[in-house]
Amino acid sequence: MTSREEPNRPQASQNKGYRGRFAPSPTGPLHFGSLVTAIASYLEARCNDGEWLVRIEDLDPPREVAGADTDILRALDAHGFEWDEEPLWQSTRLDIYASALSELHAGDLAYVCHCTRKQLSGLAKPGPLGLIYPGICSKKNHSFDTRHAIRLRTDEHAVSFNDKLQGHTELNLHKNVGDFLLRRGDGLAAYHLAVTVDDALQNITDVVRGSDLLMSTACHIHLQQRLGYVEPSYMHLPIATDASGKKLCKRGGADELDLALAGVNLLRGMRFLGLSPPIELENAGIAEIWLWARDSWSIEPLRGVLERPEIGHLK
Ligand code: GLU
């Protein structure tokens, strides 16, 4: 795949102050992996004199845990995070996603798909983001309704971007992903649609998140271009793995953080992010830890690192 020059492409941060965000899915309580993402996005925002928002990505009820949203907010608060606007719940914005979908469908940029997962598992090849959709419904002109999946048309252009940590990244969506889902077969707005719409409508200039979403960024940029949105800057952090190399995740039962040990948790997260807090901070309060971190923050140790084991117990 070759890189393309796109001189007219909108650039991030044009005449705007920095606006970052942390966007947890309420699939369980805050765990070490998501704390690391929150710390890095917060320090990036604050060290750039920016704002920092929290968005609850609650669009997948079958995977959600009741009360996890308030648990996550309580945990963030206990760790000393301060958000600049009221948190936003994606479940309150379904009409906004629906209107983006109608716009894309009306422009023939997206189409209704009747394929079932079972059908596709027999014929689609695996790619970096799951099964590569082979385009079965792309020319079928199924009528628009609220009951079926909707896919965004992709094309042969490689989508490329310059990630602040992972460097030049590109993906030919047509070849490696296929026309991807904007709405799922169960009628729920898909992650790619909701995250792209909300980052744009919330004027997010800088997205900082885990490297498991690096390749998904190509889908988001393709969709931004279709909807005429400005492209934010991206920074994909190393993800924390357990000793066997598996990503720590809320659904995988990663340990819930003990809020009584917020300072210890922060220091552990900061060490994971390549900082070296002095031993005296072990006995310091949260405010002092954040002051030190703001003075010491640097992304240099994280460059090019996609994942690393969590060795927090080692001082
Ligand atoms: N909601 C996603 C998660 O909890 C993160 C999405 C994003 O940061 O773009 O993994």
mmCIF file of C-alpha atoms and ligand atoms in Angstrom:
data_model
loop_
_atom_site.group_PDB
_atom_site.id
_atom_site.type_symbol
_atom_site.label_atom_id
_atom_site.label_comp_id
_atom_site.label_asym_id
_atom_site.label_seq_id
_atom_site.Cartn_x
_atom_site.Cartn_y
_atom_site.Cartn_z
ATOM 1 C CA MET A 1 0.000 0.000 0.000
ATOM 2 C CA THR A 2 1.358 3.393 -0.864
ATOM 3 C CA SER A 3 0.854 6.620 0.979
ATOM 4 C CA ARG A 4 -1.182 9.351 -0.725
ATOM 5 C CA GLU A 5 -0.752 13.084 -0.470
ATOM 6 C CA GLU A 6 -4.040 14.676 0.498
ATOM 7 C CA PRO A 7 -3.364 18.407 0.509
ATOM 8 C CA ASN A 8 -6.981 19.431 1.053
ATOM 9 C CA ARG A 9 -7.673 17.137 3.930
ATOM 10 C CA PRO A 10 -8.886 18.987 7.021
ATOM 11 C CA GLN A 11 -6.256 19.001 9.732
ATOM 12 C CA ALA A 12 -6.795 18.599 13.435
ATOM 13 C CA SER A 13 -6.520 21.398 15.931
ATOM 14 C CA GLN A 14 -7.147 24.161 13.362
ATOM 15 C CA ASN A 15 -7.551 27.350 15.386
ATOM 16 C CA LYS A 16 -8.952 25.375 18.273
ATOM 17 C CA GLY A 17 -7.803 24.720 21.773
ATOM 18 C CA TYR A 18 -6.966 21.173 22.751
ATOM 19 C CA ARG A 19 -9.986 19.030 23.692
ATOM 20 C CA GLY A 20 -9.362 15.490 24.784
ATOM 21 C CA ARG A 21 -11.662 12.792 26.075
ATOM 22 C CA PHE A 22 -11.872 9.478 27.872
ATOM 23 C CA ALA A 23 -14.609 7.222 26.517
ATOM 24 C CA PRO A 24 -15.131 4.087 28.607
ATOM 25 C CA SER A 25 -17.750 1.460 27.768
ATOM 26 C CA PRO A 26 -19.641 0.525 30.951
ATOM 27 C CA THR A 27 -18.907 -3.176 30.632
ATOM 28 C CA GLY A 28 -17.429 -3.353 34.139
ATOM 29 C CA PRO A 29 -15.672 -1.221 36.766
ATOM 30 C CA LEU A 30 -12.565 0.834 36.017
ATOM 31 C CA HIS A 31 -9.558 -1.508 35.865
ATOM 32 C CA PHE A 32 -5.849 -0.922 35.498
ATOM 33 C CA GLY A 33 -5.870 -0.897 31.660
ATOM 34 C CA SER A 34 -8.531 1.792 31.437
ATOM 35 C CA LEU A 35 -6.939 3.801 34.264
ATOM 36 C CA VAL A 36 -3.746 3.943 32.167
ATOM 37 C CA THR A 37 -5.704 5.328 29.193
ATOM 38 C CA ALA A 38 -7.436 7.853 31.421
ATOM 39 C CA ILE A 39 -4.127 9.014 32.951
ATOM 40 C CA ALA A 40 -2.431 9.475 29.574
ATOM 41 C CA SER A 41 -5.349 11.289 27.951
ATOM 42 C CA TYR A 42 -5.709 13.510 31.042
ATOM 43 C CA LEU A 43 -2.006 14.407 31.238
ATOM 44 C CA GLU A 44 -1.873 15.104 27.493
ATOM 45 C CA ALA A 45 -4.873 17.419 27.800
ATOM 46 C CA ARG A 46 -3.635 19.242 30.885
ATOM 47 C CA CYS A 47 -0.050 19.587 29.608
ATOM 48 C CA ASN A 48 -1.486 21.166 26.440
ATOM 49 C CA ASP A 49 -3.641 23.564 28.501
ATOM 50 C CA GLY A 50 -6.587 21.638 27.175
ATOM 51 C CA GLU A 51 -9.996 20.475 28.258
ATOM 52 C CA TRP A 52 -10.793 16.876 29.135
ATOM 53 C CA LEU A 53 -14.209 15.261 28.758
ATOM 54 C CA VAL A 54 -15.703 11.941 29.766
ATOM 55 C CA ARG A 55 -18.105 10.100 27.470
ATOM 56 C CA ILE A 56 -19.872 6.911 28.503
ATOM 57 C CA GLU A 57 -20.101 4.632 25.472
ATOM 58 C CA ASP A 58 -23.217 2.711 26.439
ATOM 59 C CA LEU A 59 -24.493 1.484 23.101
ATOM 60 C CA ASP A 60 -24.113 -2.220 23.657
ATOM 61 C CA PRO A 61 -26.622 -3.270 26.354
ATOM 62 C CA PRO A 62 -25.899 -7.019 26.061
ATOM 63 C CA ARG A 63 -22.282 -6.383 27.131
ATOM 64 C CA GLU A 64 -22.983 -3.769 29.780
ATOM 65 C CA VAL A 65 -23.075 -4.195 33.539
ATOM 66 C CA ALA A 66 -25.766 -2.292 35.460
ATOM 67 C CA GLY A 67 -24.235 0.566 37.469
ATOM 68 C CA ALA A 68 -20.813 0.326 35.807
ATOM 69 C CA ASP A 69 -21.162 3.868 34.424
ATOM 70 C CA THR A 70 -21.565 5.435 37.869
ATOM 71 C CA ASP A 71 -18.872 3.134 39.276
ATOM 72 C CA ILE A 72 -16.437 4.334 36.608
ATOM 73 C CA LEU A 73 -17.241 8.007 37.294
ATOM 74 C CA ARG A 74 -16.843 7.454 41.031
ATOM 75 C CA ALA A 75 -13.503 5.729 40.458
ATOM 76 C CA LEU A 76 -12.267 8.574 38.223
ATOM 77 C CA ASP A 77 -13.277 11.085 40.859
ATOM 78 C CA ALA A 78 -11.544 9.102 43.606
ATOM 79 C CA HIS A 79 -8.350 9.183 41.524
ATOM 80 C CA GLY A 80 -8.513 12.971 41.255
ATOM 81 C CA PHE A 81 -9.615 13.337 37.620
ATOM 82 C CA GLU A 82 -11.595 16.496 36.905
ATOM 83 C CA TRP A 83 -13.731 16.697 33.773
ATOM 84 C CA ASP A 84 -14.608 20.011 32.196
ATOM 85 C CA GLU A 85 -18.165 19.290 31.053
ATOM 86 C CA GLU A 86 -20.985 17.049 32.218
ATOM 87 C CA PRO A 87 -20.276 13.493 31.054
ATOM 88 C CA LEU A 88 -22.183 12.480 27.957
ATOM 89 C CA TRP A 89 -24.020 9.152 27.631
ATOM 90 C CA GLN A 90 -24.181 7.854 24.071
ATOM 91 C CA SER A 91 -27.528 6.172 24.721
ATOM 92 C CA THR A 92 -29.094 9.658 24.877
ATOM 93 C CA ARG A 93 -27.953 10.477 21.350
ATOM 94 C CA LEU A 94 -29.604 7.801 19.208
ATOM 95 C CA ASP A 95 -31.433 10.352 17.053
ATOM 96 C CA ILE A 96 -28.106 12.039 16.211
ATOM 97 C CA TYR A 97 -26.610 8.742 14.998
ATOM 98 C CA ALA A 98 -29.829 7.999 13.077
ATOM 99 C CA SER A 99 -29.653 11.297 11.236
ATOM 100 C CA ALA A 100 -26.003 10.721 10.255
ATOM 101 C CA LEU A 101 -27.078 7.316 8.923
ATOM 102 C CA SER A 102 -29.917 8.762 6.839
ATOM 103 C CA GLU A 103 -27.548 11.363 5.408
ATOM 104 C CA LEU A 104 -25.041 8.700 4.370
ATOM 105 C CA HIS A 105 -27.744 6.443 2.974
ATOM 106 C CA ALA A 106 -29.383 9.280 1.046
ATOM 107 C CA GLY A 107 -26.026 10.033 -0.581
ATOM 108 C CA ASP A 108 -25.543 6.337 -1.463
ATOM 109 C CA LEU A 109 -22.431 6.295 0.713
ATOM 110 C CA ALA A 110 -23.987 3.598 2.890
ATOM 111 C CA TYR A 111 -26.365 0.730 2.169
ATOM 112 C CA VAL A 112 -28.684 -1.674 3.931
ATOM 113 C CA CYS A 113 -27.290 -5.167 4.428
ATOM 114 C CA HIS A 114 -29.340 -8.316 5.066
ATOM 115 C CA CYS A 115 -26.410 -10.703 5.599
ATOM 116 C CA THR A 116 -26.369 -12.610 8.852
ATOM 117 C CA ARG A 117 -23.260 -13.304 10.887
ATOM 118 C CA LYS A 118 -23.790 -17.013 10.300
ATOM 119 C CA GLN A 119 -23.920 -16.530 6.541
ATOM 120 C CA LEU A 120 -20.743 -14.458 6.605
ATOM 121 C CA SER A 121 -18.801 -16.813 8.832
ATOM 122 C CA GLY A 122 -19.022 -19.378 6.033
ATOM 123 C CA LEU A 123 -17.641 -17.150 3.290
ATOM 124 C CA ALA A 124 -15.787 -14.111 4.594
ATOM 125 C CA LYS A 125 -12.040 -14.151 5.224
ATOM 126 C CA PRO A 126 -10.622 -12.853 8.509
ATOM 127 C CA GLY A 127 -8.898 -9.447 8.516
ATOM 128 C CA PRO A 128 -7.371 -7.140 11.151
ATOM 129 C CA LEU A 129 -10.828 -5.965 12.315
ATOM 130 C CA GLY A 130 -12.739 -9.233 12.024
ATOM 131 C CA LEU A 131 -14.334 -10.779 8.962
ATOM 132 C CA ILE A 132 -13.764 -8.844 5.731
ATOM 133 C CA TYR A 133 -17.212 -8.081 4.321
ATOM 134 C CA PRO A 134 -17.291 -9.418 0.750
ATOM 135 C CA GLY A 135 -19.791 -6.809 -0.537
ATOM 136 C CA ILE A 136 -22.758 -9.132 -1.018
ATOM 137 C CA CYS A 137 -25.430 -6.457 -0.460
ATOM 138 C CA SER A 138 -23.543 -3.491 -1.923
ATOM 139 C CA LYS A 139 -25.511 -3.454 -5.170
ATOM 140 C CA LYS A 140 -28.797 -4.904 -3.934
ATOM 141 C CA ASN A 141 -30.524 -1.629 -3.104
ATOM 142 C CA HIS A 142 -32.417 -2.998 -0.118
ATOM 143 C CA SER A 143 -34.873 -0.406 1.079
ATOM 144 C CA PHE A 144 -33.973 1.716 4.125
ATOM 145 C CA ASP A 145 -35.561 0.523 7.356
ATOM 146 C CA THR A 146 -34.710 0.386 11.037
ATOM 147 C CA ARG A 147 -34.421 -3.390 11.319
ATOM 148 C CA HIS A 148 -31.343 -4.236 9.268
ATOM 149 C CA ALA A 149 -27.643 -3.528 9.346
ATOM 150 C CA ILE A 150 -26.172 -0.571 7.454
ATOM 151 C CA ARG A 151 -22.680 -0.571 5.981
ATOM 152 C CA LEU A 152 -20.443 2.252 4.800
ATOM 153 C CA ARG A 153 -19.000 1.849 1.315
ATOM 154 C CA THR A 154 -15.197 1.681 1.288
ATOM 155 C CA ASP A 155 -12.880 2.190 -1.662
ATOM 156 C CA GLU A 156 -9.410 1.239 -2.803
ATOM 157 C CA HIS A 157 -7.682 4.329 -1.390
ATOM 158 C CA ALA A 158 -5.408 3.558 1.515
ATOM 159 C CA VAL A 159 -6.431 5.623 4.530
ATOM 160 C CA SER A 160 -3.316 6.957 6.203
ATOM 161 C CA PHE A 161 -2.612 8.987 9.304
ATOM 162 C CA ASN A 162 0.320 9.934 11.452
ATOM 163 C CA ASP A 163 -0.217 8.559 14.934
ATOM 164 C CA LYS A 164 1.664 10.551 17.581
ATOM 165 C CA LEU A 165 3.140 7.369 19.061
ATOM 166 C CA GLN A 166 2.833 4.692 16.414
ATOM 167 C CA GLY A 167 3.882 6.910 13.488
ATOM 168 C CA HIS A 168 2.712 6.515 9.902
ATOM 169 C CA THR A 169 -0.169 4.060 9.778
ATOM 170 C CA GLU A 170 -2.264 3.095 6.797
ATOM 171 C CA LEU A 171 -4.885 0.623 5.772
ATOM 172 C CA ASN A 172 -6.686 -0.199 2.559
ATOM 173 C CA LEU A 173 -10.183 -0.559 3.980
ATOM 174 C CA HIS A 174 -11.712 -2.147 0.914
ATOM 175 C CA LYS A 175 -9.163 -4.931 0.901
ATOM 176 C CA ASN A 176 -8.633 -5.461 4.636
ATOM 177 C CA VAL A 177 -11.969 -4.596 6.251
ATOM 178 C CA GLY A 178 -14.630 -4.338 3.559
ATOM 179 C CA ASP A 179 -17.698 -2.123 3.807
ATOM 180 C CA PHE A 180 -18.024 -1.868 7.568
ATOM 181 C CA LEU A 181 -21.015 -1.681 9.894
ATOM 182 C CA LEU A 182 -22.482 1.659 10.945
ATOM 183 C CA ARG A 183 -25.585 0.034 12.365
ATOM 184 C CA ARG A 184 -25.732 -3.526 13.540
ATOM 185 C CA GLY A 185 -28.343 -6.088 12.552
ATOM 186 C CA ASP A 186 -30.035 -5.587 15.950
ATOM 187 C CA GLY A 187 -30.578 -1.896 15.112
ATOM 188 C CA LEU A 188 -27.905 -0.546 17.503
ATOM 189 C CA ALA A 189 -25.561 2.175 16.246
ATOM 190 C CA ALA A 190 -22.132 0.607 15.755
ATOM 191 C CA TYR A 191 -19.061 1.848 17.637
ATOM 192 C CA HIS A 192 -17.407 3.264 14.483
ATOM 193 C CA LEU A 193 -20.392 5.500 13.772
ATOM 194 C CA ALA A 194 -21.043 6.709 17.308
ATOM 195 C CA VAL A 195 -17.403 7.418 18.173
ATOM 196 C CA THR A 196 -16.822 9.343 14.939
ATOM 197 C CA VAL A 197 -19.979 11.425 15.253
ATOM 198 C CA ASP A 198 -19.380 12.223 18.919
ATOM 199 C CA ASP A 199 -15.694 13.077 18.584
ATOM 200 C CA ALA A 200 -16.667 15.516 15.825
ATOM 201 C CA LEU A 201 -19.734 17.025 17.510
ATOM 202 C CA GLN A 202 -17.884 17.390 20.809
ATOM 203 C CA ASN A 203 -15.042 19.138 18.934
ATOM 204 C CA ILE A 204 -12.470 16.670 20.170
ATOM 205 C CA THR A 205 -9.105 17.692 18.753
ATOM 206 C CA ASP A 206 -6.998 14.870 20.178
ATOM 207 C CA VAL A 207 -7.919 11.229 20.673
ATOM 208 C CA VAL A 208 -5.731 9.266 23.092
ATOM 209 C CA ARG A 209 -6.683 5.604 23.509
ATOM 210 C CA GLY A 210 -5.352 2.044 23.510
ATOM 211 C CA SER A 211 -3.465 0.588 20.558
ATOM 212 C CA ASP A 212 -6.124 -2.107 20.139
ATOM 213 C CA LEU A 213 -8.067 0.641 18.313
ATOM 214 C CA LEU A 214 -5.193 1.733 16.031
ATOM 215 C CA MET A 215 -6.566 0.055 12.904
ATOM 216 C CA SER A 216 -10.163 1.098 13.668
ATOM 217 C CA THR A 217 -8.925 4.670 13.264
ATOM 218 C CA ALA A 218 -8.791 4.117 9.489
ATOM 219 C CA CYS A 219 -12.572 3.458 9.585
ATOM 220 C CA HIS A 220 -13.101 6.623 11.618
ATOM 221 C CA ILE A 221 -11.073 8.768 9.219
ATOM 222 C CA HIS A 222 -12.890 7.334 6.192
ATOM 223 C CA LEU A 223 -16.205 8.150 7.845
ATOM 224 C CA GLN A 224 -15.016 11.666 8.832
ATOM 225 C CA GLN A 225 -14.200 12.291 5.187
ATOM 226 C CA ARG A 226 -17.655 11.101 4.101
ATOM 227 C CA LEU A 227 -19.404 13.306 6.677
ATOM 228 C CA GLY A 228 -17.141 16.326 6.100
ATOM 229 C CA TYR A 229 -15.736 16.295 9.628
ATOM 230 C CA VAL A 230 -12.352 17.627 10.735
ATOM 231 C CA GLU A 231 -9.853 14.882 11.520
ATOM 232 C CA PRO A 232 -8.543 14.908 15.098
ATOM 233 C CA SER A 233 -4.981 13.930 16.026
ATOM 234 C CA TYR A 234 -4.517 10.387 17.233
ATOM 235 C CA MET A 235 -2.274 8.851 19.857
ATOM 236 C CA HIS A 236 -2.505 5.099 20.473
ATOM 237 C CA LEU A 237 -1.006 3.941 23.751
ATOM 238 C CA PRO A 238 0.544 0.589 24.573
ATOM 239 C CA ILE A 239 -2.110 -1.651 26.069
ATOM 240 C CA ALA A 240 -1.534 -3.427 29.352
ATOM 241 C CA THR A 241 -1.408 -7.198 29.129
ATOM 242 C CA ASP A 242 -1.373 -9.852 31.802
ATOM 243 C CA ALA A 243 1.567 -12.206 32.245
ATOM 244 C CA SER A 244 0.262 -14.446 29.436
ATOM 245 C CA GLY A 245 0.078 -11.524 26.968
ATOM 246 C CA LYS A 246 -3.724 -11.100 27.053
ATOM 247 C CA LYS A 247 -5.201 -7.570 27.126
ATOM 248 C CA LEU A 248 -6.529 -6.618 30.569
ATOM 249 C CA CYS A 249 -10.202 -5.915 30.073
ATOM 250 C CA LYS A 250 -13.261 -5.262 32.174
ATOM 251 C CA ARG A 251 -15.195 -8.103 30.610
ATOM 252 C CA GLY A 252 -12.250 -10.456 31.022
ATOM 253 C CA GLY A 253 -12.553 -9.948 34.784
ATOM 254 C CA ALA A 254 -9.510 -7.664 35.191
ATOM 255 C CA ASP A 255 -9.265 -6.643 38.832
ATOM 256 C CA GLU A 256 -11.404 -3.744 39.922
ATOM 257 C CA LEU A 257 -9.243 -0.960 41.329
ATOM 258 C CA ASP A 258 -9.380 -0.478 45.085
ATOM 259 C CA LEU A 259 -10.403 3.159 45.518
ATOM 260 C CA ALA A 260 -8.802 3.278 48.967
ATOM 261 C CA LEU A 261 -5.478 2.811 47.144
ATOM 262 C CA ALA A 262 -6.021 5.538 44.545
ATOM 263 C CA GLY A 263 -2.525 7.010 45.001
ATOM 264 C CA VAL A 264 -0.870 3.616 44.621
ATOM 265 C CA ASN A 265 -2.991 2.886 41.529
ATOM 266 C CA LEU A 266 -2.014 6.217 39.957
ATOM 267 C CA LEU A 267 1.681 5.615 40.584
ATOM 268 C CA ARG A 268 1.398 2.125 39.123
ATOM 269 C CA GLY A 269 -0.345 3.537 36.025
ATOM 270 C CA MET A 270 2.251 6.287 35.678
ATOM 271 C CA ARG A 271 5.078 3.746 35.882
ATOM 272 C CA PHE A 272 3.383 1.695 33.175
ATOM 273 C CA LEU A 273 3.369 4.865 31.053
ATOM 274 C CA GLY A 274 7.139 5.204 31.427
ATOM 275 C CA LEU A 275 7.266 7.791 34.213
ATOM 276 C CA SER A 276 9.540 7.281 37.225
ATOM 277 C CA PRO A 277 7.797 8.750 40.249
ATOM 278 C CA PRO A 278 10.135 9.238 43.220
ATOM 279 C CA ILE A 279 9.660 6.897 46.154
ATOM 280 C CA GLU A 280 8.461 9.785 48.412
ATOM 281 C CA LEU A 281 5.282 9.991 46.365
ATOM 282 C CA GLU A 282 4.246 6.612 47.775
ATOM 283 C CA ASN A 283 3.110 8.493 50.866
ATOM 284 C CA ALA A 284 1.821 11.599 49.103
ATOM 285 C CA GLY A 285 -1.769 12.664 48.451
ATOM 286 C CA ILE A 286 -3.479 12.487 45.049
ATOM 287 C CA ALA A 287 -3.062 16.226 44.369
ATOM 288 C CA GLU A 288 0.684 16.048 44.915
ATOM 289 C CA ILE A 289 0.986 13.013 42.622
ATOM 290 C CA TRP A 290 -0.856 14.838 39.828
ATOM 291 C CA LEU A 291 1.306 17.949 40.263
ATOM 292 C CA TRP A 292 4.424 15.854 39.933
ATOM 293 C CA ALA A 293 3.001 13.990 36.911
ATOM 294 C CA ARG A 294 2.095 17.196 35.078
ATOM 295 C CA ASP A 295 5.673 18.420 35.471
ATOM 296 C CA SER A 296 7.164 15.103 34.427
ATOM 297 C CA TRP A 297 4.877 13.921 31.607
ATOM 298 C CA SER A 298 6.553 12.873 28.367
ATOM 299 C CA ILE A 299 5.372 10.546 25.616
ATOM 300 C CA GLU A 300 8.917 9.607 24.557
ATOM 301 C CA PRO A 301 9.101 6.248 26.419
ATOM 302 C CA LEU A 302 5.878 5.156 24.712
ATOM 303 C CA ARG A 303 6.891 5.672 21.093
ATOM 304 C CA GLY A 304 6.263 2.649 18.916
ATOM 305 C CA VAL A 305 5.163 0.440 21.827
ATOM 306 C CA LEU A 306 1.889 -1.385 21.083
ATOM 307 C CA GLU A 307 1.614 -3.424 24.250
ATOM 308 C CA ARG A 308 3.547 -4.270 27.374
ATOM 309 C CA PRO A 309 2.973 -6.532 30.358
ATOM 310 C CA GLU A 310 1.633 -4.951 33.524
ATOM 311 C CA ILE A 311 4.374 -5.277 36.116
ATOM 312 C CA GLY A 312 2.910 -2.862 38.641
ATOM 313 C CA HIS A 313 3.930 -4.928 41.631
ATOM 314 C CA LEU A 314 7.590 -4.291 40.759
ATOM 315 C CA LYS A 315 8.692 -0.990 42.169
HETATM 316 N N1 GLU B 1 -15.356 2.734 24.445
HETATM 317 C C1 GLU B 1 -14.092 2.171 24.075
HETATM 318 C C2 GLU B 1 -13.568 1.286 25.201
HETATM 319 O O1 GLU B 1 -14.014 1.379 26.332
HETATM 320 C C3 GLU B 1 -13.044 3.215 23.769
HETATM 321 C C4 GLU B 1 -13.355 3.954 22.542
HETATM 322 C C5 GLU B 1 -12.415 5.079 22.161
HETATM 323 O O2 GLU B 1 -11.646 5.562 23.001
HETATM 324 O O3 GLU B 1 -12.494 5.473 21.018
HETATM 325 O O4 GLU B 1 -12.708 0.463 24.931
#
